[in-house]
Coordinates of N, CA and C and ligand atoms in Angstrom, one line a residue:
M225 N -2.4 90.3 -0.5 CA -1.5 89.9 -1.5 C -1.0 90.5 -3.1
R226 N 0.2 90.5 -2.5 CA 0.7 91.2 -3.4 C 2.0 90.7 -4.7
L227 N 0.8 90.3 -6.0 CA 1.7 89.2 -6.5 C 1.8 89.7 -8.3
V228 N 2.8 89.4 -8.6 CA 3.3 89.4 -10.4 C 3.1 87.8 -11.0
L229 N 2.2 87.4 -12.3 CA 2.5 86.6 -13.0 C 2.9 86.8 -14.9
V230 N 3.8 86.2 -14.5 CA 4.8 85.9 -15.7 C 4.5 84.7 -16.4
G231 N 4.5 84.5 -17.5 CA 4.9 83.4 -18.0 C 5.0 84.1 -19.8
P232 N 5.3 82.6 -20.7 CA 5.2 82.6 -21.8 C 3.6 82.9 -22.8
P233 N 4.0 83.5 -23.6 CA 2.3 83.4 -24.6 C 2.3 82.3 -25.2
G234 N 0.7 82.0 -25.0 CA 0.5 80.5 -24.6 C 0.2 79.8 -23.7
A235 N 0.3 80.3 -22.6 CA 0.2 79.4 -21.3 C -0.6 80.2 -20.4
G236 N -1.8 81.2 -21.0 CA -3.2 80.9 -20.6 C -3.0 81.9 -19.5
K237 N -2.2 82.7 -19.3 CA -1.5 83.7 -18.5 C -3.0 84.8 -18.3
G238 N -3.5 85.1 -19.3 CA -4.9 86.1 -18.8 C -6.3 85.8 -17.8
T239 N -6.5 84.4 -18.7 CA -7.1 83.5 -17.9 C -7.1 82.9 -16.7
Q240 N -5.6 82.9 -16.2 CA -5.2 82.2 -15.3 C -5.3 83.8 -13.9
A241 N -4.8 85.3 -14.7 CA -4.5 86.1 -13.9 C -6.2 86.5 -13.5
Q242 N -6.9 85.9 -14.1 CA -8.2 86.5 -13.8 C -8.9 85.7 -13.4
Y243 N -8.9 84.4 -12.9 CA -9.4 83.2 -11.5 C -8.6 83.7 -10.9
I244 N -6.9 83.8 -10.8 CA -6.4 83.6 -9.4 C -7.3 85.0 -8.7
A245 N -7.0 85.8 -9.7 CA -7.3 87.2 -8.9 C -8.8 87.2 -8.0
S246 N -9.8 87.0 -8.8 CA -11.3 86.8 -8.1 C -11.3 85.6 -7.0
N247 N -10.3 84.8 -7.3 CA -10.1 83.7 -6.2 C -9.6 84.5 -4.8
L248 N -8.4 85.6 -5.1 CA -7.9 86.5 -3.9 C -8.4 87.4 -3.6
S249 N -9.5 88.0 -4.1 CA -10.4 89.3 -4.2 C -9.3 90.3 -4.2
I250 N -8.7 90.2 -4.9 CA -8.4 91.3 -5.4 C -7.9 91.9 -6.7
P251 N -7.5 93.0 -7.5 CA -7.5 93.3 -8.8 C -6.8 92.9 -9.3
K252 N -6.9 92.8 -10.2 CA -6.1 92.1 -11.6 C -5.5 93.3 -12.1
I253 N -4.3 93.7 -12.3 CA -3.3 95.2 -13.2 C -2.8 94.6 -14.4
S254 N -3.2 94.7 -15.8 CA -2.1 94.2 -16.4 C -2.3 95.2 -16.9
T255 N -0.8 95.3 -18.0 CA -0.8 96.5 -18.2 C -2.0 97.4 -19.4
G256 N -2.5 96.1 -20.3 CA -2.9 96.1 -21.6 C -4.7 96.7 -21.2
D257 N -5.1 96.6 -19.9 CA -6.4 97.3 -19.1 C -5.8 98.9 -19.3
I258 N -4.5 98.8 -18.3 CA -4.1 100.3 -17.7 C -3.8 101.6 -19.1
F259 N -3.5 100.5 -20.5 CA -3.6 101.6 -21.3 C -4.4 101.6 -22.2
R260 N -4.8 100.9 -21.8 CA -6.5 101.3 -22.8 C -7.7 102.3 -21.7
A261 N -7.3 101.9 -20.7 CA -7.9 103.1 -19.8 C -7.6 104.1 -20.0
N262 N -6.0 104.7 -19.7 CA -5.7 105.3 -19.6 C -6.1 106.4 -21.7
V263 N -5.7 106.3 -22.8 CA -5.9 106.4 -24.0 C -7.5 106.7 -23.9
S264 N -8.2 105.7 -23.4 CA -9.7 105.9 -23.4 C -10.7 107.1 -22.6
G265 N -9.2 107.1 -21.6 CA -9.9 108.2 -20.4 C -9.4 109.4 -21.1
G266 N -9.0 109.6 -21.7 CA -8.4 110.9 -22.4 C -7.2 111.4 -20.9
T267 N -6.5 110.7 -20.5 CA -5.6 111.2 -18.8 C -4.7 111.7 -20.2
D268 N -3.3 112.9 -19.2 CA -2.6 113.3 -19.9 C -1.3 112.4 -19.8
L269 N -0.9 110.9 -19.5 CA -0.7 109.6 -19.8 C -0.6 109.4 -21.0
G270 N -2.7 108.8 -21.4 CA -2.9 108.6 -22.0 C -2.6 109.0 -23.7
K271 N -2.3 110.5 -23.7 CA -2.7 111.0 -24.6 C -0.6 111.4 -24.9
L272 N -0.3 111.7 -24.1 CA 1.0 111.1 -23.9 C 1.6 109.8 -25.1
A273 N 1.0 108.9 -24.5 CA 1.3 107.4 -25.3 C 0.7 107.2 -25.9
K274 N -0.4 107.9 -26.7 CA -1.1 108.2 -28.0 C 0.0 108.7 -28.7
T275 N 0.2 110.1 -28.8 CA 1.3 110.5 -29.8 C 2.4 109.6 -30.4
Y276 N 2.6 108.6 -29.7 CA 3.7 107.4 -29.1 C 3.1 106.1 -30.8
M277 N 2.0 106.3 -30.1 CA 1.2 104.4 -30.8 C 1.0 105.7 -31.9
D278 N 0.2 106.2 -32.1 CA 0.1 107.1 -33.2 C 0.9 106.9 -34.5
R279 N 2.4 107.4 -33.8 CA 3.6 107.6 -35.1 C 3.9 106.0 -35.1
G280 N 3.5 104.9 -34.4 CA 3.9 103.6 -34.8 C 4.9 103.3 -34.0
D281 N 5.2 104.1 -33.0 CA 6.8 103.6 -31.8 C 6.1 103.1 -30.6
L282 N 7.5 102.6 -29.9 CA 7.1 101.9 -28.8 C 7.1 103.4 -27.6
V283 N 5.4 103.1 -26.9 CA 5.8 104.1 -25.2 C 6.6 103.5 -24.7
P284 N 7.3 104.7 -24.3 CA 8.4 105.0 -23.7 C 8.4 103.9 -22.8
D285 N 9.2 103.6 -21.6 CA 9.5 102.9 -20.2 C 8.9 103.7 -19.2
E286 N 9.1 105.1 -18.9 CA 8.6 106.2 -18.0 C 7.3 106.0 -18.3
V287 N 6.7 106.4 -19.4 CA 5.4 106.3 -19.4 C 4.5 105.4 -18.9
T288 N 5.0 104.2 -19.4 CA 4.3 102.9 -18.8 C 4.4 102.6 -17.2
I289 N 5.7 103.3 -16.6 CA 5.9 102.7 -15.1 C 4.8 103.9 -14.3
A290 N 4.8 105.6 -15.3 CA 3.5 106.2 -14.7 C 2.5 106.0 -14.2
M291 N 2.2 105.4 -15.4 CA 0.3 104.7 -15.7 C 0.7 103.5 -14.4
V292 N 1.1 102.9 -14.7 CA 0.9 101.9 -13.0 C 1.6 102.5 -12.0
R293 N 2.2 103.1 -11.9 CA 2.5 103.6 -10.3 C 0.8 104.4 -10.1
D294 N 0.0 105.2 -11.0 CA -0.8 105.8 -10.9 C -1.9 104.3 -10.5
R295 N -2.4 103.5 -11.2 CA -2.8 102.4 -10.9 C -2.5 102.0 -9.5
L296 N -1.3 101.5 -9.2 CA -1.3 100.8 -8.0 C -1.7 101.8 -6.7
S297 N -1.5 103.0 -6.8 CA -2.3 104.2 -5.8 C -3.1 104.4 -6.0
E298 N -4.0 103.8 -6.4 CA -5.9 103.4 -6.2 C -6.1 102.8 -5.2
D299 N -6.9 103.5 -5.4 CA -7.9 102.5 -3.2 C -7.9 101.1 -3.4
D300 N -8.4 100.5 -4.2 CA -8.6 99.3 -4.6 C -7.5 98.2 -4.7
A301 N -6.1 98.8 -4.9 CA -5.1 97.9 -4.7 C -3.9 98.1 -3.4
Q302 N -4.6 98.8 -2.0 CA -4.1 98.7 -1.6 C -3.9 98.2 -0.6
D303 N -4.1 96.3 -0.7 CA -4.9 95.3 0.2 C -4.3 94.2 -0.8
G304 N -3.6 94.5 -2.0 CA -3.3 93.1 -2.6 C -3.4 93.8 -4.1
F305 N -2.5 93.2 -5.4 CA -2.9 93.1 -6.2 C -2.3 92.1 -7.2
L306 N -3.0 91.7 -8.3 CA -1.8 90.6 -9.5 C -1.6 91.5 -10.8
L307 N -0.3 91.8 -10.1 CA 0.1 91.8 -12.0 C 0.1 91.4 -13.4
D308 N -0.3 91.6 -14.4 CA 0.1 91.2 -15.3 C 0.6 91.5 -16.6
G309 N 1.9 91.2 -16.7 CA 2.2 92.6 -18.4 C 3.1 93.4 -17.5
F310 N 3.7 93.6 -16.5 CA 4.3 94.5 -15.8 C 5.1 93.3 -14.3
P311 N 6.3 93.5 -13.9 CA 7.4 94.3 -15.0 C 7.6 93.0 -16.2
R312 N 8.7 94.1 -16.9 CA 8.7 92.9 -18.0 C 10.2 93.0 -18.1
N313 N 10.9 93.3 -17.6 CA 12.8 93.8 -17.1 C 13.2 93.4 -16.1
V314 N 14.9 93.4 -15.3 CA 15.1 93.7 -14.2 C 14.5 95.1 -13.9
A315 N 14.8 96.5 -14.6 CA 15.4 97.4 -14.6 C 13.6 97.7 -14.3
Q316 N 12.5 96.8 -14.4 CA 11.7 97.7 -14.3 C 10.7 96.9 -12.9
A317 N 11.5 95.8 -13.0 CA 11.3 94.7 -11.5 C 12.3 95.9 -10.5
E318 N 12.9 96.7 -10.6 CA 14.1 97.6 -9.5 C 13.0 98.7 -9.0
I319 N 12.8 99.3 -10.1 CA 11.5 100.7 -10.1 C 10.2 99.6 -9.4
L320 N 9.7 99.1 -9.7 CA 8.3 98.5 -8.9 C 8.6 98.1 -6.9
R321 N 10.0 97.5 -7.3 CA 10.2 97.7 -6.1 C 10.2 99.1 -5.0
D322 N 11.2 99.7 -5.3 CA 11.2 100.9 -4.8 C 10.2 101.8 -4.4
M323 N 9.1 102.1 -5.6 CA 8.1 102.2 -5.9 C 6.5 102.0 -4.5
L324 N 7.0 100.8 -4.5 CA 6.6 99.3 -3.3 C 7.2 100.0 -2.1
K325 N 8.3 100.0 -1.9 CA 9.4 100.4 -0.5 C 8.7 101.8 0.1
D326 N 8.6 102.6 -1.2 CA 8.3 104.4 -0.6 C 6.9 103.9 0.1
W327 N 6.0 102.8 -0.2 CA 4.6 103.0 0.0 C 4.2 101.9 1.3
G328 N 6.1 101.7 1.9 CA 5.7 100.4 3.0 C 5.0 99.1 2.4
Q329 N 5.6 98.8 1.7 CA 4.5 98.1 0.8 C 5.5 96.8 0.0
E330 N 5.8 95.3 -0.4 CA 6.6 94.8 -1.2 C 6.1 93.8 -1.5
L331 N 6.0 93.2 -2.7 CA 5.6 92.4 -3.4 C 5.9 90.7 -2.0
D332 N 5.0 90.0 -2.3 CA 4.9 88.4 -1.7 C 5.1 87.9 -2.9
L333 N 4.4 87.8 -4.0 CA 5.1 86.4 -4.5 C 5.0 86.9 -6.3
V334 N 6.0 85.7 -6.9 CA 5.9 86.1 -8.5 C 5.3 84.1 -8.8
L335 N 4.4 84.3 -9.7 CA 4.5 83.0 -9.6 C 4.8 83.1 -11.1
E336 N 5.2 82.1 -12.2 CA 5.6 81.8 -13.3 C 4.9 80.3 -13.7
L337 N 4.0 80.8 -14.6 CA 3.6 79.5 -15.3 C 4.5 79.6 -16.3
V338 N 4.6 77.5 -16.1 CA 5.5 76.8 -17.0 C 5.4 75.7 -17.7
V339 N 5.6 76.6 -19.2 CA 5.0 75.3 -20.5 C 5.8 75.9 -21.4
D340 N 6.3 73.7 -21.8 CA 7.7 73.7 -22.7 C 7.1 74.4 -23.8
D341 N 8.3 75.0 -24.5 CA 7.8 75.0 -26.0 C 7.2 74.5 -27.1
D342 N 7.1 73.4 -26.8 CA 6.7 72.3 -28.0 C 4.9 72.4 -27.8
E343 N 4.8 72.5 -26.5 CA 2.8 72.3 -26.1 C 2.3 73.9 -27.1
V344 N 3.7 75.2 -26.3 CA 3.1 76.4 -26.6 C 2.6 76.5 -28.1
V345 N 3.8 76.0 -28.9 CA 3.6 75.7 -30.4 C 2.6 74.7 -30.5
R346 N 1.6 74.2 -29.7 CA 1.2 73.1 -30.5 C -0.7 74.0 -30.0
R347 N 0.1 74.8 -28.6 CA -1.1 75.2 -28.4 C -1.8 76.4 -29.7
L348 N -0.6 77.2 -29.8 CA -0.7 78.2 -30.6 C -1.0 78.1 -31.9
A349 N -0.4 77.5 -33.0 CA -0.2 76.4 -33.9 C -1.3 76.0 -34.8
G350 N -2.3 75.6 -33.6 CA -3.3 74.9 -34.2 C -4.6 75.2 -34.0
R351 N -4.7 77.1 -34.0 CA -5.7 77.4 -34.4 C -5.6 77.9 -35.4
R352 N -7.0 78.0 -36.0 CA -7.7 78.6 -37.0 C -8.8 79.1 -37.0
T353 N -8.4 80.7 -37.5 CA -9.6 82.0 -37.5 C -10.2 82.0 -38.3
C354 N -12.0 82.0 -38.1 CA -13.1 82.3 -38.9 C -13.2 83.7 -39.7
S355 N -12.3 83.7 -40.7 CA -12.8 85.2 -42.0 C -14.2 85.5 -41.6
Q356 N -14.9 85.0 -41.5 CA -16.6 86.0 -41.5 C -16.6 85.9 -39.6
C357 N -16.7 85.4 -38.5 CA -16.9 85.3 -37.5 C -16.0 85.9 -36.5
G358 N -14.7 85.3 -37.2 CA -13.9 86.2 -35.9 C -13.5 84.5 -35.4
R359 N -14.4 84.0 -35.2 CA -14.0 82.6 -33.7 C -12.7 81.8 -34.0
I360 N -12.5 81.9 -33.2 CA -11.2 81.0 -33.0 C -11.3 79.0 -32.6
W361 N -11.0 78.3 -34.2 CA -10.8 77.0 -33.5 C -9.4 76.2 -33.8
H362 N -9.9 75.6 -33.2 CA -8.2 74.5 -33.1 C -8.2 73.1 -33.5
V363 N -7.2 72.8 -34.7 CA -7.4 71.6 -35.3 C -7.7 70.6 -34.7
E364 N -6.8 70.6 -33.5 CA -6.6 69.4 -32.5 C -7.6 69.2 -31.3
F365 N -8.0 70.2 -31.0 CA -8.8 70.8 -29.5 C -10.4 70.1 -30.2
D366 N -10.2 70.8 -31.0 CA -11.9 70.9 -31.6 C -12.1 70.4 -32.7
D367 N -11.2 68.7 -33.1 CA -10.9 68.0 -33.7 C -11.6 68.4 -34.7
K368 N -11.1 69.7 -36.2 CA -11.8 70.6 -37.3 C -11.1 69.8 -37.9
K369 N -11.3 68.8 -38.2 CA -10.8 68.3 -39.8 C -11.1 69.8 -41.2
D370 N -11.9 70.2 -41.4 CA -12.4 70.9 -43.1 C -11.4 72.3 -42.4
D371 N -11.8 72.9 -43.2 CA -11.2 74.1 -43.6 C -12.6 75.3 -43.5
K372 N -13.7 74.8 -42.4 CA -14.9 75.8 -42.2 C -15.4 76.2 -41.1
C373 N -16.0 77.4 -40.4 CA -16.2 77.5 -39.4 C -17.6 77.0 -39.3
D374 N -17.7 76.0 -38.1 CA -19.2 75.4 -37.2 C -20.3 75.8 -37.5
A375 N -19.5 77.5 -37.2 CA -21.0 78.7 -36.7 C -21.8 79.0 -37.6
C376 N -20.8 79.5 -38.6 CA -21.3 80.3 -40.1 C -20.9 79.5 -41.3
G377 N -19.6 79.4 -41.1 CA -19.4 78.3 -42.4 C -18.5 79.4 -43.2
G378 N -17.9 80.2 -42.8 CA -16.9 80.9 -43.3 C -15.7 80.5 -43.4
A379 N -14.8 80.4 -44.5 CA -13.5 79.8 -44.8 C -12.8 80.2 -43.3
L380 N -11.6 79.1 -43.0 CA -11.0 79.5 -41.5 C -9.4 79.6 -42.2
F381 N -8.6 80.3 -41.2 CA -7.0 80.4 -42.5 C -6.6 80.7 -40.8
Q382 N -4.9 80.7 -40.5 CA -4.0 81.0 -40.0 C -3.9 82.2 -39.5
R383 N -4.0 82.6 -38.6 CA -3.6 84.0 -38.7 C -1.8 84.3 -38.7
D384 N -1.1 85.4 -39.3 CA 0.8 85.5 -39.3 C 1.2 84.8 -38.1
D385 N 0.3 85.7 -36.2 CA 0.8 85.2 -35.4 C 0.6 83.6 -34.7
D386 N -0.1 82.8 -35.5 CA -0.3 81.8 -34.6 C 0.7 80.3 -35.8
K387 N 1.4 81.2 -36.9 CA 2.5 80.3 -38.1 C 3.3 79.9 -36.6
E388 N 4.0 77.9 -37.1 CA 5.0 77.9 -35.9 C 5.9 78.9 -35.7
E389 N 6.5 79.0 -36.5 CA 8.1 80.1 -37.0 C 7.9 81.6 -36.4
T390 N 6.7 82.1 -36.4 CA 6.4 82.9 -35.3 C 6.4 83.0 -34.1
V391 N 5.5 82.1 -33.6 CA 5.5 81.3 -32.6 C 6.5 80.8 -31.5
R392 N 7.6 80.6 -32.3 CA 8.7 80.1 -32.1 C 10.0 81.6 -31.7
H393 N 9.6 82.5 -32.4 CA 10.0 83.6 -32.5 C 9.6 83.8 -31.2
R394 N 8.5 84.3 -30.9 CA 7.8 85.1 -29.7 C 8.3 84.3 -28.5
L395 N 8.4 82.8 -28.6 CA 9.1 82.7 -27.6 C 10.7 82.8 -27.6
E396 N 11.1 82.8 -27.9 CA 12.6 83.3 -28.1 C 12.9 84.7 -27.3
V397 N 12.1 85.4 -28.2 CA 12.0 87.1 -27.5 C 11.7 87.0 -26.0
Y398 N 10.8 86.5 -25.6 CA 10.1 86.2 -23.9 C 11.1 85.4 -23.6
Q399 N 11.9 84.8 -23.9 CA 12.7 83.6 -23.2 C 14.2 85.0 -22.7
E400 N 14.0 85.5 -23.7 CA 15.4 86.5 -23.6 C 15.1 87.2 -22.4
Q401 N 14.0 87.9 -22.5 CA 13.7 89.1 -21.8 C 13.2 88.8 -20.3
T402 N 13.0 87.5 -20.2 CA 12.2 86.8 -18.8 C 13.4 86.2 -17.6
A403 N 14.1 85.2 -18.5 CA 14.8 84.8 -18.1 C 16.0 85.6 -16.7
P404 N 16.3 86.6 -17.4 CA 16.9 87.7 -16.3 C 16.0 88.4 -14.6
L405 N 14.7 88.0 -15.3 CA 13.6 88.5 -14.1 C 13.0 87.3 -13.5
V406 N 13.1 86.5 -13.9 CA 12.6 84.8 -13.3 C 14.4 84.8 -12.7
S407 N 15.4 85.2 -13.1 CA 16.7 84.7 -11.6 C 16.2 85.5 -11.2
Y408 N 15.8 87.0 -11.1 CA 16.2 88.1 -10.0 C 14.9 87.7 -9.0
Y409 N 14.2 87.3 -9.6 CA 13.0 87.2 -8.7 C 13.7 86.1 -7.6
A410 N 13.4 85.0 -8.6 CA 14.4 83.7 -7.6 C 15.1 83.6 -6.5
D411 N 16.4 85.2 -6.9 CA 17.3 85.5 -5.8 C 16.5 86.2 -5.3
E412 N 15.6 86.9 -5.0 CA 15.0 87.6 -3.7 C 13.9 86.5 -3.1
D413 N 14.4 85.3 -3.5 CA 13.8 83.9 -3.2 C 11.6 84.5 -2.7
I414 N 11.4 84.5 -4.2 CA 9.3 84.8 -4.2 C 9.2 85.0 -5.3
L415 N 10.0 83.7 -6.1 CA 9.6 82.8 -7.4 C 9.3 81.2 -7.3
V416 N 7.8 81.3 -7.7 CA 7.6 80.0 -7.8 C 6.8 79.5 -8.9
G417 N 7.2 78.5 -9.8 CA 6.9 77.9 -10.6 C 5.6 76.5 -10.6
V418 N 4.6 76.9 -11.2 CA 3.5 76.1 -11.6 C 3.6 76.0 -12.2
D419 N 3.6 74.3 -13.4 CA 2.6 73.7 -14.1 C 1.6 74.3 -14.7
A420 N 1.7 75.0 -16.0 CA 0.8 75.6 -16.6 C 0.1 74.5 -17.7
T421 N 0.4 73.6 -17.5 CA -0.6 71.9 -18.8 C -1.6 71.7 -18.2
G422 N -2.3 71.5 -18.9 CA -3.5 70.8 -18.3 C -5.1 71.9 -18.4
P423 N -5.9 71.3 -18.4 CA -7.2 72.1 -17.8 C -6.9 73.2 -17.4
V424 N -7.8 74.1 -17.8 CA -7.5 75.2 -17.0 C -8.1 75.7 -15.1
E425 N -8.9 74.7 -15.1 CA -9.4 74.7 -13.6 C -8.5 73.8 -12.6
E426 N -7.5 72.7 -13.5 CA -6.0 72.1 -12.7 C -5.0 72.9 -12.5
V427 N -4.9 74.4 -13.2 CA -3.9 75.4 -13.5 C -4.1 75.9 -12.4
T428 N -5.3 76.3 -12.5 CA -5.8 77.7 -10.7 C -5.6 77.0 -10.0
Q429 N -6.0 75.5 -10.0 CA -5.6 74.9 -8.0 C -4.9 75.6 -7.9
R430 N -3.5 74.2 -9.2 CA -2.1 74.8 -8.9 C -1.8 75.9 -8.4
A431 N -1.7 77.1 -8.9 CA -1.8 78.1 -8.8 C -1.6 78.5 -7.4
M432 N -3.2 78.2 -6.4 CA -3.7 78.6 -5.3 C -2.9 77.7 -4.7
D433 N -2.7 76.4 -4.7 CA -1.8 75.6 -3.9 C -0.7 76.1 -3.4
A434 N 0.0 77.3 -4.9 CA 1.8 77.4 -4.7 C 0.9 78.4 -4.0
I435 N 0.2 79.3 -4.0 CA 0.4 80.8 -3.5 C 0.2 80.5 -1.9
R436 N -0.9 79.5 -1.7 CA -1.2 79.2 -0.1 C 0.0 79.9 1.1
P437 N 0.8 79.1 0.8 CA 2.3 78.9 1.7 C 2.9 80.6 1.8
F438 N 1.8 81.7 1.2 CA 2.7 82.8 0.9 C 1.7 83.8 1.4
M439 N 0.5 83.2 1.7 CA -0.4 84.5 1.9 C 0.0 84.6 3.2
G440 N -0.6 86.0 4.1 CA -0.2 86.5 5.4 C -0.5 85.9 6.8
Ligands
LIG734 ZN1 -17.3 81.2 -38.5

């Protein structure tokens, strides 16, 4: 099973990626992990990426693509994989398609986690971080009435990333980037949307139900 997972920030994509990959016994390949592995492993690509990161610049597409290519060439990815964080746009999707084609492979499915914007805001903007131990509490889900950490007594604060305005902006950026990608895969007839609201296990169950018809 060769599968790509897409979804907005706050959709629980990382968690679902892990559960789905483990259910299917395929490696979860996320660009974040590939990046860290290359940088900490001191590979040529990692060193190259680091020169950009050290200057505060974005790592160019070619470098990311080369890292993804290396990772997908590894033994454990030959019978399937779940990609998380790549492709990010139609250009990358076309490169991925050509890459797989060269190896006699193709994507089986693109799973889109669907959560409406207000639900994402409710999830992220309700988060409060402990300034001492870093633990995260949720005003609604943890019924957090005071601004003290239940674990260590530290003061809680709202990270800039979790402020409603920032969350809404991230969602806009996501929609702009991802809408063309989603319609590209819809045209290829391999896109399936999964409702990502509700408990984690239920979302995984829905995802597995959506994946089953595409399994060879
Ligand atoms: Zn704390």
